[in-house]
Coordinates of C-alpha atoms and ligand atoms in Angstrom, one line a residue:
X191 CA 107.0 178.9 181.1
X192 CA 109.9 179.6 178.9
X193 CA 109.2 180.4 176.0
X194 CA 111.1 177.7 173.3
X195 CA 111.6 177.7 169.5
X196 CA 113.2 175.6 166.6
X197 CA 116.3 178.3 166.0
X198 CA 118.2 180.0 168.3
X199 CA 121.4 181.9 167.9
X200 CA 123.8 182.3 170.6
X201 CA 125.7 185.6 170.1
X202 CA 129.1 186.6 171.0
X203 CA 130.1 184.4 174.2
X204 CA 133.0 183.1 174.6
X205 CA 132.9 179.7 173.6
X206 CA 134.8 177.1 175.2
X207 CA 134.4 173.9 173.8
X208 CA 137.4 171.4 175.1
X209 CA 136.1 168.6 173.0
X210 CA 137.4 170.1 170.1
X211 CA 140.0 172.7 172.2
X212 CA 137.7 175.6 171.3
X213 CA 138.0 178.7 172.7
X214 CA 137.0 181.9 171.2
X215 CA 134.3 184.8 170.7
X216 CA 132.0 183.2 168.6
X217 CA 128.4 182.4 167.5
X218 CA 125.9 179.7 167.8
X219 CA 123.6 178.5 165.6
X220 CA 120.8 175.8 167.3
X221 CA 118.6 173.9 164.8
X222 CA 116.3 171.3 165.9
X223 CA 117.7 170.5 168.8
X224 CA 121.3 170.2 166.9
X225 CA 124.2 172.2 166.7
X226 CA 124.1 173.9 163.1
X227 CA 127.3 175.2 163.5
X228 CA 129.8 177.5 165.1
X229 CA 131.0 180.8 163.6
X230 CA 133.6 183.0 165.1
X231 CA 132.6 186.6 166.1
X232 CA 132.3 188.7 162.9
X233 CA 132.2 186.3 160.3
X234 CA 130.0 187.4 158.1
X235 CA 126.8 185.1 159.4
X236 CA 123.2 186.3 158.0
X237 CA 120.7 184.3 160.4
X238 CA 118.0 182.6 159.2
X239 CA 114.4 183.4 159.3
X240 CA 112.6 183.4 162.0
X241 CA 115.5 182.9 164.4
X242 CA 116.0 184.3 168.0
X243 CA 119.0 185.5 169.1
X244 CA 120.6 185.3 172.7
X245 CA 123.2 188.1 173.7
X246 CA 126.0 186.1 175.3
X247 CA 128.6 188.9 174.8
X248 CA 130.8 188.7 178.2
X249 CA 129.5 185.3 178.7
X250 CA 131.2 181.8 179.1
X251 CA 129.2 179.7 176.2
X252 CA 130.2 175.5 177.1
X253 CA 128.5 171.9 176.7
X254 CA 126.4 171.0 179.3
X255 CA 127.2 169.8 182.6
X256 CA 127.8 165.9 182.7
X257 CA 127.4 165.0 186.5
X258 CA 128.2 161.1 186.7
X259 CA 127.0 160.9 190.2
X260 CA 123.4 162.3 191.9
X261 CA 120.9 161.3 194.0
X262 CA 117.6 162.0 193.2
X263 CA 116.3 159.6 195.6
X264 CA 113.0 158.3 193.8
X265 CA 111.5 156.0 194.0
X266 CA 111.1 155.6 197.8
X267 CA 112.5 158.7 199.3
X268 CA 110.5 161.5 197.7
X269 CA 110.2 163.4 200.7
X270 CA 114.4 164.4 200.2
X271 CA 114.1 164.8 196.8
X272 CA 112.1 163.5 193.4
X273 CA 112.5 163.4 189.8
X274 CA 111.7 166.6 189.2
X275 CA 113.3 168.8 192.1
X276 CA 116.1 166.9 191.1
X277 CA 116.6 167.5 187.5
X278 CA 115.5 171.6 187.8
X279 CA 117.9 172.0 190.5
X280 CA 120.6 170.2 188.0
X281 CA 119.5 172.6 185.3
X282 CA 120.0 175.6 187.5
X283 CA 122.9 174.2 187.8
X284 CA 123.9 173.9 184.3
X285 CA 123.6 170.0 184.3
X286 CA 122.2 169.2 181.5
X287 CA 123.0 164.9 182.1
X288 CA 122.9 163.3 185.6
X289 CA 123.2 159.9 186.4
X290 CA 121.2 158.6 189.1
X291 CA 122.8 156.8 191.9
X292 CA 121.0 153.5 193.0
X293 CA 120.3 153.9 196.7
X294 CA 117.0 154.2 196.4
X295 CA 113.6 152.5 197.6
X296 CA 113.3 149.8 196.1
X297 CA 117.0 150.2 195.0
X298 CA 117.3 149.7 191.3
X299 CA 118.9 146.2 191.1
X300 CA 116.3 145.3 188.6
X301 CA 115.3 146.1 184.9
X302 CA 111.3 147.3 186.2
X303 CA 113.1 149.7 188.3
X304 CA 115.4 151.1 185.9
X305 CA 112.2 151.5 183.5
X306 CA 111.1 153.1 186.0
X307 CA 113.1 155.8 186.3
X308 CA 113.6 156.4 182.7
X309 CA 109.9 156.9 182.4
X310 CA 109.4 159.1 185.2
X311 CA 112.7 161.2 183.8
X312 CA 111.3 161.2 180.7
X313 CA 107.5 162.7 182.2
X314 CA 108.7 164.8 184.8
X315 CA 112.1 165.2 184.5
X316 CA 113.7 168.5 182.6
X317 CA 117.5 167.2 182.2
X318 CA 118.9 163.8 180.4
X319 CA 118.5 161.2 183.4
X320 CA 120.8 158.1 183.4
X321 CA 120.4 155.7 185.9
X322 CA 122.9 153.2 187.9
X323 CA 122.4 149.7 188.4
X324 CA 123.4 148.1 191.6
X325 CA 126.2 145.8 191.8
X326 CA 124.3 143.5 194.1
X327 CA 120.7 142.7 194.9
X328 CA 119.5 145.0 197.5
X329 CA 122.6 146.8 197.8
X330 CA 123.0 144.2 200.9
X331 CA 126.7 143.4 199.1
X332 CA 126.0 139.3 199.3
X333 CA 124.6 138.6 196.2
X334 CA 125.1 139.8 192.6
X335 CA 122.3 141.7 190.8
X336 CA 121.5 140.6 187.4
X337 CA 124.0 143.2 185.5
X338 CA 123.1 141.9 182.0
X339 CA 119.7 142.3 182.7
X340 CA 120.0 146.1 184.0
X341 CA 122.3 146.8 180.8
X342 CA 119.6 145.9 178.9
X343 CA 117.8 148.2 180.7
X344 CA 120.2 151.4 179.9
X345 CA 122.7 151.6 183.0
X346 CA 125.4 153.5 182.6
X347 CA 127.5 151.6 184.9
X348 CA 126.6 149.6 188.5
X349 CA 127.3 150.6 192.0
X350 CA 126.3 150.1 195.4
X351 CA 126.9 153.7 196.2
X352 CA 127.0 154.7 200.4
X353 CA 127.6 151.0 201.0
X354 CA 131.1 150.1 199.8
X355 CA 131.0 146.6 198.2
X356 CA 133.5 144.9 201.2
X357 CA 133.4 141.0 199.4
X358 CA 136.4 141.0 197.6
X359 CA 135.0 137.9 195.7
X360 CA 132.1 139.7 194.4
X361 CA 133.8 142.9 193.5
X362 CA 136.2 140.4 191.7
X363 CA 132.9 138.7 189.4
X364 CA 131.6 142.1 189.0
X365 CA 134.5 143.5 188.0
X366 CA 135.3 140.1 185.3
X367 CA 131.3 140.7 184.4
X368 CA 132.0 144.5 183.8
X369 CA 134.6 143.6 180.8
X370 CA 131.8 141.7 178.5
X371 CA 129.4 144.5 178.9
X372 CA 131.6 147.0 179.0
X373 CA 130.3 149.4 181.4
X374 CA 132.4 150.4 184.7
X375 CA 132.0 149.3 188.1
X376 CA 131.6 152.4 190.6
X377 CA 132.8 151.6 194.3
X378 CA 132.1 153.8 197.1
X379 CA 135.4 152.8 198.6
X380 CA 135.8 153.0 202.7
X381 CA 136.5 149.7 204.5
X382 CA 133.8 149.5 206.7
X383 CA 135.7 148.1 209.5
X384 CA 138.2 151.1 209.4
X385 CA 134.6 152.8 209.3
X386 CA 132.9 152.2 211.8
X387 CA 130.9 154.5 213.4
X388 CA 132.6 157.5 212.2
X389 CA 131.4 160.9 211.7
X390 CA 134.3 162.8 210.4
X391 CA 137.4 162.6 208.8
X392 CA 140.0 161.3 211.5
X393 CA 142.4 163.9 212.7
X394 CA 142.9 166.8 214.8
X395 CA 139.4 168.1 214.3
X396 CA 137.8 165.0 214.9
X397 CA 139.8 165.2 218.3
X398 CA 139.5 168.3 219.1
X399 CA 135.2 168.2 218.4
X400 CA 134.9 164.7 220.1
X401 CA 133.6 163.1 217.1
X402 CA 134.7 159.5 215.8
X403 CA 137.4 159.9 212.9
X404 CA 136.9 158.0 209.6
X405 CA 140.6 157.1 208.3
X406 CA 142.0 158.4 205.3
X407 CA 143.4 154.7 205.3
X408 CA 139.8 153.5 204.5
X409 CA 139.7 154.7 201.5
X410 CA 143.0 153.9 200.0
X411 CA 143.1 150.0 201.0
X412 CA 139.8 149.8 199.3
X413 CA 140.8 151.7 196.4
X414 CA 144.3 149.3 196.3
X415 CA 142.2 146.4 196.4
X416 CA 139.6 147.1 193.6
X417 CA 143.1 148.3 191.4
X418 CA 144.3 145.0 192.3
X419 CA 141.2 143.0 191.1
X420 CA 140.5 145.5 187.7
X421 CA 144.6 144.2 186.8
X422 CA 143.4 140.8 188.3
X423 CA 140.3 141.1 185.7
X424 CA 140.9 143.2 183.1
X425 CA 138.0 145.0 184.0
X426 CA 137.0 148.5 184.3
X427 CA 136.9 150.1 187.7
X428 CA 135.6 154.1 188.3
X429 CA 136.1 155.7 192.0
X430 CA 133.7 157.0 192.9
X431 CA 134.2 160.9 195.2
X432 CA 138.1 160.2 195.8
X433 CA 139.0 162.1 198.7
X434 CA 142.5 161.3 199.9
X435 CA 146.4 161.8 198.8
X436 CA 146.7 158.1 199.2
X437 CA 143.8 157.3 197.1
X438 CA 144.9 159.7 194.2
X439 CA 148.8 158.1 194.1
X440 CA 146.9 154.9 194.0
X441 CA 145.1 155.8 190.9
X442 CA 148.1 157.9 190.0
X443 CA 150.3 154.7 189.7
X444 CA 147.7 152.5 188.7
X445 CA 147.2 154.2 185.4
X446 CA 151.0 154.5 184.6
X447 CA 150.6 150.6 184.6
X448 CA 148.0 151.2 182.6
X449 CA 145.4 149.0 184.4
X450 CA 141.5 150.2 183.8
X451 CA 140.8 152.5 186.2
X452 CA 138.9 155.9 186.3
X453 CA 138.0 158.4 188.9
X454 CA 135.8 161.1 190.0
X455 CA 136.2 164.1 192.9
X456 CA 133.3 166.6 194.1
X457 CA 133.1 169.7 194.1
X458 CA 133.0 169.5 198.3
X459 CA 136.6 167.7 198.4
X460 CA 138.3 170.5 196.2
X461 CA 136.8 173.6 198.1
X462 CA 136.2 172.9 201.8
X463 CA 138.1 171.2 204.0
X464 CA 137.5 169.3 207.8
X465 CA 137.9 172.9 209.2
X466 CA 134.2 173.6 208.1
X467 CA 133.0 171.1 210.4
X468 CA 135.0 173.1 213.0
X469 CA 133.0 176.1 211.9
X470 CA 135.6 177.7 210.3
X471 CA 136.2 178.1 206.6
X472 CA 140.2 176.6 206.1
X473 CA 142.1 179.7 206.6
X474 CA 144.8 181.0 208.7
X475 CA 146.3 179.1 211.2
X476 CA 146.4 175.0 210.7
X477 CA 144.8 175.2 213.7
X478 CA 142.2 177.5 214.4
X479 CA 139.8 177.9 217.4
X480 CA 136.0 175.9 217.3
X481 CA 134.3 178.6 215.3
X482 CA 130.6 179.3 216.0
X483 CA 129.1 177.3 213.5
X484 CA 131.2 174.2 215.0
X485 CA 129.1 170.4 214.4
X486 CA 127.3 172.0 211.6
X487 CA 125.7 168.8 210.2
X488 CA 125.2 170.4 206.6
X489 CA 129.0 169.4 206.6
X490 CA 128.9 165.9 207.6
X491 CA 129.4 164.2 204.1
X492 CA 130.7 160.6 203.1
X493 CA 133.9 160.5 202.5
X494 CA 134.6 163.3 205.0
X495 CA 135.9 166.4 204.1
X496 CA 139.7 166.0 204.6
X497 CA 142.5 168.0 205.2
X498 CA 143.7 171.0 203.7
X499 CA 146.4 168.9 202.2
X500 CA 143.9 166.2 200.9
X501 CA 141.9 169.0 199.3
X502 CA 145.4 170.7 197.3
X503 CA 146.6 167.2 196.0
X504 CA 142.6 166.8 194.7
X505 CA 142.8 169.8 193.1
X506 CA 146.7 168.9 191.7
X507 CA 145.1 165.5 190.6
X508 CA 142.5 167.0 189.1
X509 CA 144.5 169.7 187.0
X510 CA 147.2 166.8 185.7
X511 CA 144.1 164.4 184.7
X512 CA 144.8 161.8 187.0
X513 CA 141.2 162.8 188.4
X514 CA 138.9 162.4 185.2
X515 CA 136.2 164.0 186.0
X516 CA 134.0 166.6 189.1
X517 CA 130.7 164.7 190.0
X518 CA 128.7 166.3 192.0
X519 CA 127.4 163.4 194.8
X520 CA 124.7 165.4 195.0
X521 CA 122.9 164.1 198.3
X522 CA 119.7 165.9 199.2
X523 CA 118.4 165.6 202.6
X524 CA 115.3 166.6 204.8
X525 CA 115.3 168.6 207.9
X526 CA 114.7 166.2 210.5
X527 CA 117.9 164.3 208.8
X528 CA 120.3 167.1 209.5
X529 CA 118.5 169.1 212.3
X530 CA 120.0 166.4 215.0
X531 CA 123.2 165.7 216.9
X532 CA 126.1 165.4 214.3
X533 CA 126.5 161.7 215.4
X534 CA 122.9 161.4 214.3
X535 CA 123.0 163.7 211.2
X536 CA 122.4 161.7 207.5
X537 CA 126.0 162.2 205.4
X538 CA 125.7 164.2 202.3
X539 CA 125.6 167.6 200.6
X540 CA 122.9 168.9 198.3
X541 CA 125.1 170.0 195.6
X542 CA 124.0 170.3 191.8
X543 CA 122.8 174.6 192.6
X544 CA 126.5 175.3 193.9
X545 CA 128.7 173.2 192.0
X546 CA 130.0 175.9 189.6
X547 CA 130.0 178.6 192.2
X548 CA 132.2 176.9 194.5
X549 CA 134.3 175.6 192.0
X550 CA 134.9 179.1 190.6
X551 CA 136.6 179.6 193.5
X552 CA 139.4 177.9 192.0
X553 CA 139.4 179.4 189.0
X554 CA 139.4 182.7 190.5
X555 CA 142.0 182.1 192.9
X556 CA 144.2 180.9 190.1
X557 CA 144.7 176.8 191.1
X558 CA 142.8 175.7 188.0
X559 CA 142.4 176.9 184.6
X560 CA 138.5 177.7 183.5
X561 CA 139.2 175.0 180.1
X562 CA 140.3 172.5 182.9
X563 CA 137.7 172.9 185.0
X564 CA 134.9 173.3 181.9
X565 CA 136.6 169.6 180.6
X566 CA 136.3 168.2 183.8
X567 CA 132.5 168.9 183.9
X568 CA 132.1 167.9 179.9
X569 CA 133.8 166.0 177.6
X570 CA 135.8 163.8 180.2
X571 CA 133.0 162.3 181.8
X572 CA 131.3 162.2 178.5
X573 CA 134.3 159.7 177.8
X574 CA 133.7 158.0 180.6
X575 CA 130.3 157.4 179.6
X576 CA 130.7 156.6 176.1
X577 CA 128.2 159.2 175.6
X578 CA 128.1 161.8 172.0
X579 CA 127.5 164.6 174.8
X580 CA 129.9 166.7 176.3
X581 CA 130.9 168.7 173.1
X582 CA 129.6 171.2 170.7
X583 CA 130.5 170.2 167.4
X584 CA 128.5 170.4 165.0
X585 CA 125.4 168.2 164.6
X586 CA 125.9 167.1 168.4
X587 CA 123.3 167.7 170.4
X588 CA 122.3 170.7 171.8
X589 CA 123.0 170.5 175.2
X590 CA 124.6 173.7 176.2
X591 CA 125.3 176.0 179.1
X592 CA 125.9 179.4 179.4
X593 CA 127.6 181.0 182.5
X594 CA 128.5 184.3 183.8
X595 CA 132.4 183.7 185.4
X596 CA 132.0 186.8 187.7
X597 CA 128.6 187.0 189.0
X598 CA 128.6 187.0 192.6
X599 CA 125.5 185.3 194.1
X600 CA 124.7 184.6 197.6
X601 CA 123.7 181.3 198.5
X602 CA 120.1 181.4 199.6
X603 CA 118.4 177.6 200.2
X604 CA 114.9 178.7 200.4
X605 CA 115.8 179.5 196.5
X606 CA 116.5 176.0 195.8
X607 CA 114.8 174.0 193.5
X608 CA 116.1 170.9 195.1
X609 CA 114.1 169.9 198.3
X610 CA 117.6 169.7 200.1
X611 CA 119.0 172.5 201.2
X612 CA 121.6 170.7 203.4
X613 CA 124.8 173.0 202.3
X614 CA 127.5 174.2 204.6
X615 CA 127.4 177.4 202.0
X616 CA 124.2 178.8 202.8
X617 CA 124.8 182.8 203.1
X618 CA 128.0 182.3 201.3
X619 CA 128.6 184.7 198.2
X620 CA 129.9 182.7 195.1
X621 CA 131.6 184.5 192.0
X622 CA 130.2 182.9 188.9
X623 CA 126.3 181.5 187.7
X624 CA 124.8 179.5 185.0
X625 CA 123.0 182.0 183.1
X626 CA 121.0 179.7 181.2
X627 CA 120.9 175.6 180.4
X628 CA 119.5 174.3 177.1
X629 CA 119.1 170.6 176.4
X630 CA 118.7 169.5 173.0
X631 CA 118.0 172.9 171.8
X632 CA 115.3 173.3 174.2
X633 CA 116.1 176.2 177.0
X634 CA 115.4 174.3 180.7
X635 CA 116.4 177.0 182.7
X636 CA 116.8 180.9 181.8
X637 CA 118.1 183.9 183.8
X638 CA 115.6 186.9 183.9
X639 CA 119.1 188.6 183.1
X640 CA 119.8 187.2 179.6
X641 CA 119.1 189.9 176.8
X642 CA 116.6 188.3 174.0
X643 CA 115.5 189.3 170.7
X644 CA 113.7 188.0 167.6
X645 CA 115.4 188.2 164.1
X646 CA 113.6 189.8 161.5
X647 CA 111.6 187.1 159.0
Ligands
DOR939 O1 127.4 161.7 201.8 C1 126.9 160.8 201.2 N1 125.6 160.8 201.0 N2 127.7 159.9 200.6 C2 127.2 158.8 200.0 O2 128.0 158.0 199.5 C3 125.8 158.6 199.9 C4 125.1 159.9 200.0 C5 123.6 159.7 200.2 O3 123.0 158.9 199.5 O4 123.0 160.4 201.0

């Protein structure tokens, strides 16, 4: 149990606050779950009574992690992952909000289910949980679900996630329905058609391995279409997990015509590449030998990792902003799902434990700039959600994360505190761990690591 208290004060880390384009050595003072304030690094500060300190010197000191797309599969499909698994593995990842993707069992099409969740976050869960309503009823994609009546309920937005909403008349309604209650419509976009039956992105790999190619094409004419309808509408249109060049100079010329659209890429698309399914990590030659680890199912994910070109213009789009935001599409699975042929393998990644990690990677290897990536994961999709989250200024919340930029770490799954331990990265050694996740002032996952003391008083 870890040990919690009213006042807290977060010592000389580096604090790198986008929201307000903070960054600097500085000092933390947590009151009721609040920020009191900020003070930089030798101003004279006299704590107050009775408060405990927390040495962050050499330390990266940020909002919490928004993730605007998870699954924590409950109700219905405890066995791959529940409220709680869910939410400690998202503070171990320095999540401190998640929004919950609807694909569940029932799906959460309805107000009662909605409740539902909220209650059980609220019981069990250790992070802010937000849940998504479905578009339609059932997910089934023929029939609208009754959106007023899950805004009501506290959706942040409505989506049929993993089944791309084909009827362009209903993505249309949505879409008009979207503008009065002024919460985005999320598409999975992939024209199922193009689809069908693949297991991989479509290329050389997919050749090469044997295994049915899912277009890059299927995205982006979905993604054109829903731009077209959110100009046709007015309303407000998020991508969901963009994977593809095309997609992106969709988005990228959509938005210069201003039309209302919004966009999200995982941490998966920016780092690996279709190579891993080829057991090989997307170095050297452009085209390597089958690796050992070749139809590794921990790296059969919808969309499919892409090419090595797909994955630098994600990482371009993300560092010019035409990418709002990293979301996780965190997608836990159970052995039997992934411990099968690769046609038979379940798609999806379980995520929230590696996210920063992996996307350190980036930051180390100088293609994006820590403040970018820390805004990607913050105050952008804080925006997106219309949420007071995502910043540290005073009296906001305090949701906060504290990382360590050069800790290596190897990936072990049997760590996990997510039941799925479907990653390609198991054994890998990441530079760079969350140290330490606090949500409204209340610490929800500590390092053994972090040096604690109590003030005098
Ligand atoms: O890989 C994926 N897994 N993509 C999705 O869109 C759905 C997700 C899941 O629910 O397993």
């Amino acid at each position: 149990m870890l040990d919690n208290h009213l006042l807290w004060l977060i010592k000389g880390g580096r604090v790198l606050d986008p929201s307000q384009g903070l960054d600097q050595v500085g000092n933390i003072l947590v009151k009721d779950g609040k920020v009191a304030w900020i003070k930089k690094h030798g101003a004279a500060t006299s704590p107050p009574d009775n408060c405990h300190t927390l040495d962050a010197k050499g330390l990266i000191v940020c909002p919490g992690f928004i993730d605007l797309h998870c699954h924590l599969r409950e109700p219905g499909y405890e066995d791959k992952e529940t409220i709680a698994t869910g939410t400690m593995a998202a503070a171990r990842g320095g999540f401190t909000t998640v929004c919950a993707m609807p694909n569940t069992n029932p799906p959460l099409d309805n107000g009662p289910t909605v409740e539902f969740v909220k209650r059980k976050a609220q019981e069990e869960g250790v992070v802010r949980v937000i849940p998504v309503g479905c578009i339609t009823k059932g997910r089934l994609g023929n029939q609208m679900a009754e959106m007023a009546e899950l805004a009501r309920a506290g959706v942040v937005g409505f989506s049929d996630d993993g089944s791309p909403l084909a009827d362009s008349n209903i993505m249309r309604s949505a879409l008009s329905y979207s503008r009065s209650l002024g919460l985005p419509i999320i598409n999975h976009c992939e024209d199922p058609d193009l689809f069908r039956g693949g297991a991989m992105n479509e290329g050389w790999v997919s050749t090469r391995l044997g295994l049915k190619g899912i277009p890059t094409t299927a995205e982006a004419t979905m993604a054109s279409r829903d731009i077209a309808l959110a100009e046709l509408t007015g309303g407000r249109l998020h991508l969901a997990h963009i994977s593809t060049a095309a997609s992106l100079e969709r988005v990228r010329q959509a938005k210069e015509k201003g039309i209302r659209v919004t966009c999200e890429v995982t941490p998966h698309h920016l780092t690996m590449s279709e190579d891993w399914v080829l057991g090989n990590r997307g170095e050297g030659s452009p085209f390597p030998p089958l690796g050992a680890g070749a139809y590794n199912t921990m790296a059969k994910v919808n969309p499919p990792l892409r090419s090595r070109e797909d994955v630098q213009a994600m990482i371009q789009g993300l560092r010019e902003g035409i990418i709002d935001a990293i979301a996780t599409d965190h997608a836990p699975h159970s052995h039997v799902d992934k411990l099968c042929t690769f046609d038979e393998a379940a798609f999806g990644i379980s995520v929230l434990e590696t996210a920063l990690g992996s996307l350190m990677t980036l930051v180390h290897g100088g293609s994006l700039p820590l403040p970018t990536l820390i805004a990607r994961l913050t105050w952008a999709p804080a925006q997106l959600i219309g949420s007071d989250l995502g910043t540290l200024k005073d009296g906001s919340p305090a949701d906060i994360t504290i990382l360590d930029p050069d800790a290596p770490w190897v990936v072990d799954t049997s760590q996990f505190a997510s039941k799925g331990k479907n990653t390609p990265l198991e054994g890998a050694t990441l530079k760079g761990k969350v140290m330490a996740t606090m949500v409204a002032g209340t610490f929800r996952y500590r390092d053994d690591k972090l040096k604690m003391e109590q003030a005098d008083g």
